[in-house]
């Protein structure tokens, strides 16, 4: 139902408490999500984004209880992806001629998704739309944050930045605002969202944020399209994005492995022990990729300064959970992280070199030759693994500095 954001801006979206997977099965949503749509009622009535398709009828029905749909003057589609444009077909049945403001790429994407020739009005960065009472909407294209069509819309006087996916979280909450929710949950869902969705676009994130900051416009609220609205110190999430976009890392090492009979796990544990002995301060964490949530593991890797991957050799290859993780990391392209690999084997023994090559191809700096160990680990092999961890800790003790483009705000 309609919920007040500012005097004339209301949230009219959908909180999805049931959602456990997003983007098909690509993103786990342990805390659900929301599809935030906003209604601005000035002299002109404006709807910003809609909700995911399964909730289209419910959305339009609820909206029609709040306002006469024919009073909507403009629709803003900040992003064409179906979780935000999914209710447009249902809505446009009622108001087929209302103009839809979007970027040029937004028009292409909306037409490609919905196959409708709606009344599109394409806008560029700096274009404005008067909505009466002295207020304007200002459009800011944000290509690849995270689709080519992505766009922000800024409401003057109320100083609300409708940022769509950027600064969002898959986080269902009835509280609506950032200051009212559990701060640890909010941080954890925000960083997971960045790690899994925005990492490949980090240089663009930095550039776009600096471009927006250079406009020197006041921002009292950042109204995202998922999760809570940032109203208490809204720039805190902007500062976090600048930090996360700058080859983010903490003093952590992740050891991610899969194992068939426990041998790979025992080697992982021995490596971990070696790391801990050499550097008691580093936070070393072990994850069995077959048993842990993939997106949580990706988030852990994002937060780490270094990664060690392990898999036994099977059919001259590696275990499938590790292969899936590598496919994900190839696309995410983490920056400034060191890595190494290990692979127990019985006869052919390709795993360690395959993992090493895959890590290099994904942009990691491989600092140690892959550790190959024959058959089940005995005391000698476990000692060797411990020494390997010891050496790895020494090689990763200092942060891998890469060129930084971060600007303070
Ligand atoms: Fe929330 Fe890119 O859709």
Coordinates of C-alpha atoms and ligand atoms in Angstrom, one line a residue:
X1 CA 0.0 0.0 0.0
X2 CA 1.0 3.6 -0.5
X3 CA 3.6 4.7 2.0
X4 CA 4.9 8.2 2.6
X5 CA 8.5 9.1 1.6
X6 CA 8.2 12.9 1.5
X7 CA 5.2 15.1 1.5
X8 CA 4.3 14.3 -2.2
X9 CA 6.3 11.2 -2.8
X10 CA 5.0 7.7 -1.8
X11 CA 6.3 4.2 -2.1
X12 CA 3.9 2.0 -4.0
X13 CA 6.0 -1.1 -4.6
X14 CA 5.9 -4.7 -3.5
X15 CA 7.8 -6.4 -0.7
X16 CA 8.6 -9.9 -1.6
X17 CA 9.1 -11.9 1.6
X18 CA 9.0 -15.2 -0.3
X19 CA 11.8 -14.7 -2.7
X20 CA 14.7 -17.1 -2.2
X21 CA 16.4 -16.8 -5.6
X22 CA 16.7 -13.9 -8.0
X23 CA 17.8 -13.7 -11.7
X24 CA 16.5 -17.2 -12.1
X25 CA 18.7 -19.2 -9.7
X26 CA 21.7 -17.0 -10.0
X27 CA 21.4 -14.9 -6.8
X28 CA 20.3 -16.2 -3.4
X29 CA 18.0 -13.9 -1.5
X30 CA 18.1 -15.1 2.0
X31 CA 16.2 -12.1 3.2
X32 CA 13.7 -11.7 0.4
X33 CA 13.6 -8.5 -1.6
X34 CA 11.4 -5.7 -2.7
X35 CA 10.5 -4.0 -6.0
X36 CA 10.2 -0.3 -5.2
X37 CA 8.0 1.8 -7.3
X38 CA 7.4 5.5 -6.4
X39 CA 4.5 7.8 -7.0
X40 CA 5.1 11.6 -7.2
X41 CA 2.0 13.8 -6.9
X42 CA 2.8 17.4 -7.8
X43 CA 0.8 19.3 -10.4
X44 CA 1.8 16.4 -12.6
X45 CA 1.5 12.8 -11.4
X46 CA 4.5 10.6 -12.0
X47 CA 5.1 6.9 -11.5
X48 CA 8.7 5.8 -11.2
X49 CA 9.3 2.2 -12.2
X50 CA 6.9 -0.7 -11.5
X51 CA 7.3 -4.2 -10.0
X52 CA 8.2 -7.7 -11.1
X53 CA 5.8 -9.3 -13.5
X54 CA 4.2 -11.9 -11.1
X55 CA 2.9 -9.0 -9.0
X56 CA 1.7 -6.9 -12.0
X57 CA -2.1 -7.3 -11.4
X58 CA -1.7 -6.8 -7.6
X59 CA 0.4 -3.7 -8.3
X60 CA -2.1 -2.1 -10.7
X61 CA -5.0 -3.0 -8.5
X62 CA -3.4 -1.4 -5.4
X63 CA -2.3 1.6 -7.4
X64 CA -5.8 2.1 -8.7
X65 CA -7.1 2.2 -5.1
X66 CA -4.7 5.1 -4.4
X67 CA -5.2 7.2 -7.5
X68 CA -7.3 7.3 -10.6
X69 CA -4.9 5.7 -13.1
X70 CA -5.9 8.1 -15.7
X71 CA -4.4 10.9 -13.6
X72 CA -0.9 9.6 -14.2
X73 CA 0.9 12.1 -16.5
X74 CA 4.3 10.5 -16.9
X75 CA 5.9 7.1 -16.3
X76 CA 9.7 7.0 -15.7
X77 CA 11.4 3.7 -16.5
X78 CA 14.8 4.0 -15.0
X79 CA 15.6 0.4 -16.0
X80 CA 14.0 -2.1 -18.3
X81 CA 14.8 -5.3 -16.4
X82 CA 11.6 -7.3 -15.7
X83 CA 11.7 -6.8 -12.0
X84 CA 11.0 -3.1 -12.6
X85 CA 9.2 -3.0 -15.9
X86 CA 7.2 -6.2 -15.3
X87 CA 3.9 -4.5 -14.5
X88 CA 4.1 -2.1 -17.4
X89 CA 2.0 -4.3 -19.8
X90 CA -0.8 -4.6 -17.2
X91 CA -0.6 -0.9 -16.4
X92 CA -0.5 0.3 -20.0
X93 CA -3.7 -1.6 -20.7
X94 CA -5.4 1.1 -18.6
X95 CA -3.3 4.1 -19.8
X96 CA -1.9 3.2 -23.2
X97 CA -1.0 6.7 -24.3
X98 CA 0.9 7.9 -21.2
X99 CA 4.5 8.8 -22.1
X100 CA 7.2 6.5 -20.7
X101 CA 10.5 8.4 -20.1
X102 CA 13.6 6.2 -20.4
X103 CA 17.1 6.3 -21.9
X104 CA 17.6 5.4 -25.6
X105 CA 18.9 2.0 -24.5
X106 CA 15.9 1.7 -22.2
X107 CA 13.5 2.1 -25.2
X108 CA 15.4 -0.7 -27.0
X109 CA 15.3 -2.9 -24.0
X110 CA 11.7 -2.3 -23.1
X111 CA 10.7 -3.0 -26.7
X112 CA 12.8 -6.1 -26.8
X113 CA 11.3 -7.4 -23.6
X114 CA 7.6 -6.4 -23.9
X115 CA 7.3 -6.0 -27.7
X116 CA 5.0 -3.0 -27.3
X117 CA 5.2 0.3 -29.1
X118 CA 4.3 2.5 -26.2
X119 CA 4.7 6.2 -26.2
X120 CA 8.4 6.3 -25.4
X121 CA 10.2 9.6 -24.7
X122 CA 14.0 9.1 -24.7
X123 CA 16.1 11.3 -22.4
X124 CA 19.8 11.9 -21.9
X125 CA 21.8 13.1 -18.9
X126 CA 20.9 16.6 -18.0
X127 CA 17.4 16.5 -19.6
X128 CA 14.7 17.7 -17.3
X129 CA 10.9 17.3 -17.0
X130 CA 8.8 19.9 -15.2
X131 CA 6.3 18.4 -12.8
X132 CA 4.8 21.6 -11.4
X133 CA 5.1 23.4 -8.1
X134 CA 8.5 24.5 -9.2
X135 CA 9.9 21.0 -9.2
X136 CA 11.7 19.1 -11.9
X137 CA 12.9 15.7 -12.6
X138 CA 16.5 15.6 -13.8
X139 CA 17.7 12.5 -15.7
X140 CA 21.1 11.0 -15.3
X141 CA 22.1 8.1 -17.6
X142 CA 24.1 5.4 -15.7
X143 CA 25.0 2.9 -18.4
X144 CA 26.2 -0.5 -17.1
X145 CA 25.1 0.2 -13.6
X146 CA 24.2 -2.5 -14.3
X147 CA 22.6 -2.6 -17.7
X148 CA 23.2 -0.3 -20.7
X149 CA 19.9 1.3 -20.2
X150 CA 20.2 2.1 -16.4
X151 CA 19.3 5.6 -15.4
X152 CA 18.9 7.7 -12.3
X153 CA 16.2 10.3 -11.8
X154 CA 16.6 13.2 -9.4
X155 CA 13.7 15.1 -7.9
X156 CA 14.6 18.7 -7.2
X157 CA 13.5 20.5 -4.0
X158 CA 12.8 17.2 -2.3
X159 CA 16.3 16.2 -3.2
X160 CA 15.5 12.5 -3.8
X161 CA 17.7 10.5 -6.1
X162 CA 15.8 7.5 -7.6
X163 CA 18.8 5.3 -8.3
X164 CA 17.1 2.1 -9.3
X165 CA 19.4 -0.9 -8.8
X166 CA 22.4 1.1 -7.7
X167 CA 22.8 1.3 -3.9
X168 CA 20.1 -1.4 -3.5
X169 CA 19.9 -4.6 -1.5
X170 CA 17.8 -7.7 -1.8
X171 CA 16.3 -7.2 1.6
X172 CA 12.7 -7.4 2.5
X173 CA 11.7 -5.1 5.3
X174 CA 8.5 -3.4 6.3
X175 CA 10.5 -0.6 7.8
X176 CA 11.3 1.0 4.4
X177 CA 14.1 3.3 5.7
X178 CA 17.8 2.5 6.3
X179 CA 17.9 3.9 9.9
X180 CA 15.1 1.6 11.0
X181 CA 16.5 -1.8 10.1
X182 CA 19.2 -4.1 11.5
X183 CA 22.4 -2.4 10.5
X184 CA 24.4 -5.6 10.2
X185 CA 21.8 -7.2 7.9
X186 CA 21.7 -4.0 5.8
X187 CA 25.5 -4.0 5.4
X188 CA 25.6 -7.6 4.7
X189 CA 22.9 -7.5 2.0
X190 CA 24.4 -4.3 0.5
X191 CA 27.9 -5.7 0.1
X192 CA 26.6 -9.0 -1.2
X193 CA 24.6 -7.1 -3.8
X194 CA 27.7 -5.1 -4.9
X195 CA 30.0 -8.1 -4.9
X196 CA 27.7 -10.3 -7.0
X197 CA 26.1 -7.7 -9.3
X198 CA 28.3 -4.6 -9.6
X199 CA 31.9 -5.8 -9.3
X200 CA 32.5 -6.1 -13.1
X201 CA 31.5 -2.5 -13.5
X202 CA 33.6 -1.0 -10.6
X203 CA 35.5 1.5 -12.8
X204 CA 32.2 2.8 -14.1
X205 CA 30.8 3.0 -10.6
X206 CA 33.6 5.2 -9.5
X207 CA 33.3 7.4 -12.6
X208 CA 29.5 7.8 -12.4
X209 CA 29.6 8.6 -8.7
X210 CA 32.2 11.2 -9.2
X211 CA 30.2 12.6 -12.1
X212 CA 27.1 12.9 -9.9
X213 CA 29.1 14.4 -7.0
X214 CA 30.5 17.0 -9.3
X215 CA 26.9 18.2 -10.0
X216 CA 27.0 19.4 -6.3
X217 CA 23.3 18.8 -5.9
X218 CA 21.9 18.1 -2.4
X219 CA 20.8 14.5 -1.9
X220 CA 18.5 14.0 1.1
X221 CA 17.4 10.5 0.1
X222 CA 18.5 7.7 -2.2
X223 CA 15.4 5.8 -3.2
X224 CA 16.6 2.5 -4.6
X225 CA 14.5 0.0 -6.5
X226 CA 15.4 -2.9 -4.1
X227 CA 15.5 -2.9 -0.3
X228 CA 15.4 0.2 1.9
X229 CA 15.6 3.9 1.2
X230 CA 18.7 5.6 2.4
X231 CA 17.4 8.7 4.3
X232 CA 19.8 8.7 7.3
X233 CA 23.2 9.9 6.0
X234 CA 22.4 8.7 2.5
X235 CA 25.9 9.4 1.3
X236 CA 27.2 6.5 3.6
X237 CA 26.3 4.0 0.9
X238 CA 27.9 6.2 -1.8
X239 CA 31.1 6.2 0.3
X240 CA 30.8 2.5 0.6
X241 CA 30.4 2.1 -3.2
X242 CA 33.6 4.2 -3.8
X243 CA 35.4 1.9 -1.3
X244 CA 34.0 -1.3 -2.8
X245 CA 34.7 -0.2 -6.4
X246 CA 38.4 0.4 -5.5
X247 CA 39.6 -3.2 -5.6
X248 CA 38.1 -3.7 -2.1
X249 CA 39.7 -6.1 0.3
X250 CA 39.9 -6.8 4.0
X251 CA 42.6 -8.7 5.8
X252 CA 41.1 -12.0 5.0
X253 CA 42.1 -15.1 3.0
X254 CA 39.4 -17.4 1.6
X255 CA 40.2 -21.1 1.0
X256 CA 37.5 -22.5 -1.3
X257 CA 37.5 -26.2 -2.1
X258 CA 35.4 -29.2 -3.0
X259 CA 36.2 -32.7 -1.9
X260 CA 35.1 -36.2 -2.7
X261 CA 36.4 -38.2 0.3
X262 CA 37.7 -35.5 2.5
X263 CA 41.4 -35.4 1.4
X264 CA 41.1 -32.0 -0.3
X265 CA 39.4 -30.7 2.9
X266 CA 42.3 -32.0 5.0
X267 CA 44.8 -30.3 2.8
X268 CA 42.7 -27.1 2.9
X269 CA 42.8 -27.2 6.7
X270 CA 46.5 -27.8 6.8
X271 CA 47.1 -24.8 4.5
X272 CA 44.9 -22.8 6.7
X273 CA 46.9 -23.8 9.7
X274 CA 50.1 -22.8 8.0
X275 CA 48.6 -19.4 7.1
X276 CA 47.5 -18.9 10.7
X277 CA 50.9 -19.8 12.1
X278 CA 52.6 -17.4 9.8
X279 CA 50.1 -14.5 10.2
X280 CA 47.9 -14.8 13.3
X281 CA 46.1 -11.6 12.4
X282 CA 44.7 -12.7 9.1
X283 CA 41.1 -13.9 9.0
X284 CA 41.4 -17.2 7.1
X285 CA 38.1 -18.8 6.3
X286 CA 37.3 -22.2 4.6
X287 CA 34.4 -22.9 2.3
X288 CA 33.3 -26.1 0.8
X289 CA 31.8 -24.7 -2.5
X290 CA 29.4 -27.7 -2.9
X291 CA 27.9 -27.0 0.5
X292 CA 27.9 -23.3 0.8
X293 CA 25.7 -20.8 -1.0
X294 CA 27.5 -19.6 -4.1
X295 CA 26.7 -16.0 -3.8
X296 CA 27.8 -15.9 -0.1
X297 CA 31.1 -17.5 -1.1
X298 CA 31.5 -14.9 -3.9
X299 CA 30.9 -12.2 -1.2
X300 CA 33.5 -13.7 1.0
X301 CA 36.0 -13.8 -1.9
X302 CA 35.1 -10.1 -2.6
X303 CA 36.0 -9.2 0.9
X304 CA 39.3 -11.2 0.9
X305 CA 42.7 -10.0 -0.2
X306 CA 43.6 -13.5 -1.4
X307 CA 42.0 -16.8 -2.5
X308 CA 43.2 -20.4 -2.5
X309 CA 41.2 -22.8 -4.6
X310 CA 41.3 -26.5 -4.3
X311 CA 39.8 -29.5 -6.1
X312 CA 40.8 -33.1 -6.7
X313 CA 41.3 -34.1 -10.3
X314 CA 38.3 -35.9 -11.8
X315 CA 38.1 -37.1 -15.4
X316 CA 41.2 -34.9 -16.1
X317 CA 39.2 -31.9 -14.8
X318 CA 37.9 -30.3 -11.6
X319 CA 34.8 -30.8 -9.5
X320 CA 31.7 -29.0 -10.8
X321 CA 31.0 -26.7 -7.8
X322 CA 34.5 -25.2 -8.3
X323 CA 34.0 -25.0 -12.0
X324 CA 30.7 -23.1 -11.5
X325 CA 32.4 -20.7 -9.1
X326 CA 35.2 -20.1 -11.6
X327 CA 32.7 -19.3 -14.3
X328 CA 31.1 -16.7 -12.1
X329 CA 34.5 -15.2 -11.1
X330 CA 35.6 -15.0 -14.7
X331 CA 32.7 -12.6 -15.3
X332 CA 33.1 -10.7 -12.1
X333 CA 36.7 -9.9 -12.6
X334 CA 37.9 -9.1 -9.1
X335 CA 40.8 -6.8 -9.0
X336 CA 43.9 -6.7 -6.8
X337 CA 43.6 -10.1 -5.3
X338 CA 46.3 -12.7 -4.9
X339 CA 45.6 -16.4 -5.4
X340 CA 47.0 -20.0 -5.5
X341 CA 45.6 -23.4 -6.1
X342 CA 46.0 -27.0 -4.9
X343 CA 44.9 -30.3 -6.3
X344 CA 45.2 -33.8 -4.9
X345 CA 45.2 -36.6 -7.4
X346 CA 45.6 -40.3 -7.9
X347 CA 46.8 -40.6 -11.4
X348 CA 46.5 -37.9 -14.1
X349 CA 46.6 -34.8 -11.7
X350 CA 45.5 -31.8 -13.9
X351 CA 43.4 -30.0 -11.2
X352 CA 46.1 -27.7 -9.7
X353 CA 47.3 -26.4 -13.1
X354 CA 43.7 -26.0 -14.4
X355 CA 42.7 -24.0 -11.3
X356 CA 45.9 -21.9 -11.6
X357 CA 45.2 -21.1 -15.2
X358 CA 41.5 -20.3 -14.5
X359 CA 42.5 -18.0 -11.6
X360 CA 44.9 -16.1 -13.9
X361 CA 42.3 -15.9 -16.6
X362 CA 39.9 -14.3 -14.1
X363 CA 42.4 -11.6 -13.2
X364 CA 43.9 -12.9 -10.0
X365 CA 47.6 -12.6 -9.4
X366 CA 48.8 -16.1 -8.8
X367 CA 51.7 -15.9 -6.3
X368 CA 52.5 -19.6 -5.8
X369 CA 52.8 -22.6 -8.1
X370 CA 49.9 -25.0 -7.7
X371 CA 50.3 -27.6 -5.0
X372 CA 49.9 -31.1 -6.3
X373 CA 49.7 -34.0 -3.9
X374 CA 49.4 -37.7 -4.6
X375 CA 46.6 -39.8 -3.2
X376 CA 45.2 -39.3 0.3
X377 CA 47.3 -36.8 2.4
X378 CA 49.6 -38.4 5.0
X379 CA 51.5 -36.6 7.6
X380 CA 54.2 -35.6 5.1
X381 CA 51.7 -34.1 2.7
X382 CA 49.9 -32.3 5.4
X383 CA 53.2 -30.8 6.6
X384 CA 53.9 -29.8 3.0
X385 CA 50.5 -28.1 2.8
X386 CA 51.2 -26.3 6.0
X387 CA 54.4 -25.0 4.6
X388 CA 52.5 -24.0 1.5
X389 CA 50.1 -22.0 3.6
X390 CA 53.0 -20.5 5.5
X391 CA 54.6 -19.2 2.3
X392 CA 51.3 -18.0 0.9
X393 CA 50.7 -15.9 4.1
X394 CA 54.1 -14.3 3.7
X395 CA 53.4 -13.5 0.0
X396 CA 50.0 -12.0 0.7
X397 CA 50.7 -10.1 3.9
X398 CA 50.9 -6.7 2.2
X399 CA 47.9 -5.4 0.3
X400 CA 48.3 -5.7 -3.4
X401 CA 48.2 -2.0 -4.3
X402 CA 46.8 -1.2 -7.7
X403 CA 46.1 2.2 -9.2
X404 CA 43.4 3.9 -7.2
X405 CA 40.9 6.4 -8.7
X406 CA 38.9 7.0 -5.5
X407 CA 37.9 10.5 -4.7
X408 CA 36.9 11.7 -1.3
X409 CA 33.5 13.1 -0.8
Ligands
LIG1 FE1 16.6 -4.9 -10.2 FE2 18.6 -4.8 -13.0 O1 17.0 -5.1 -12.0

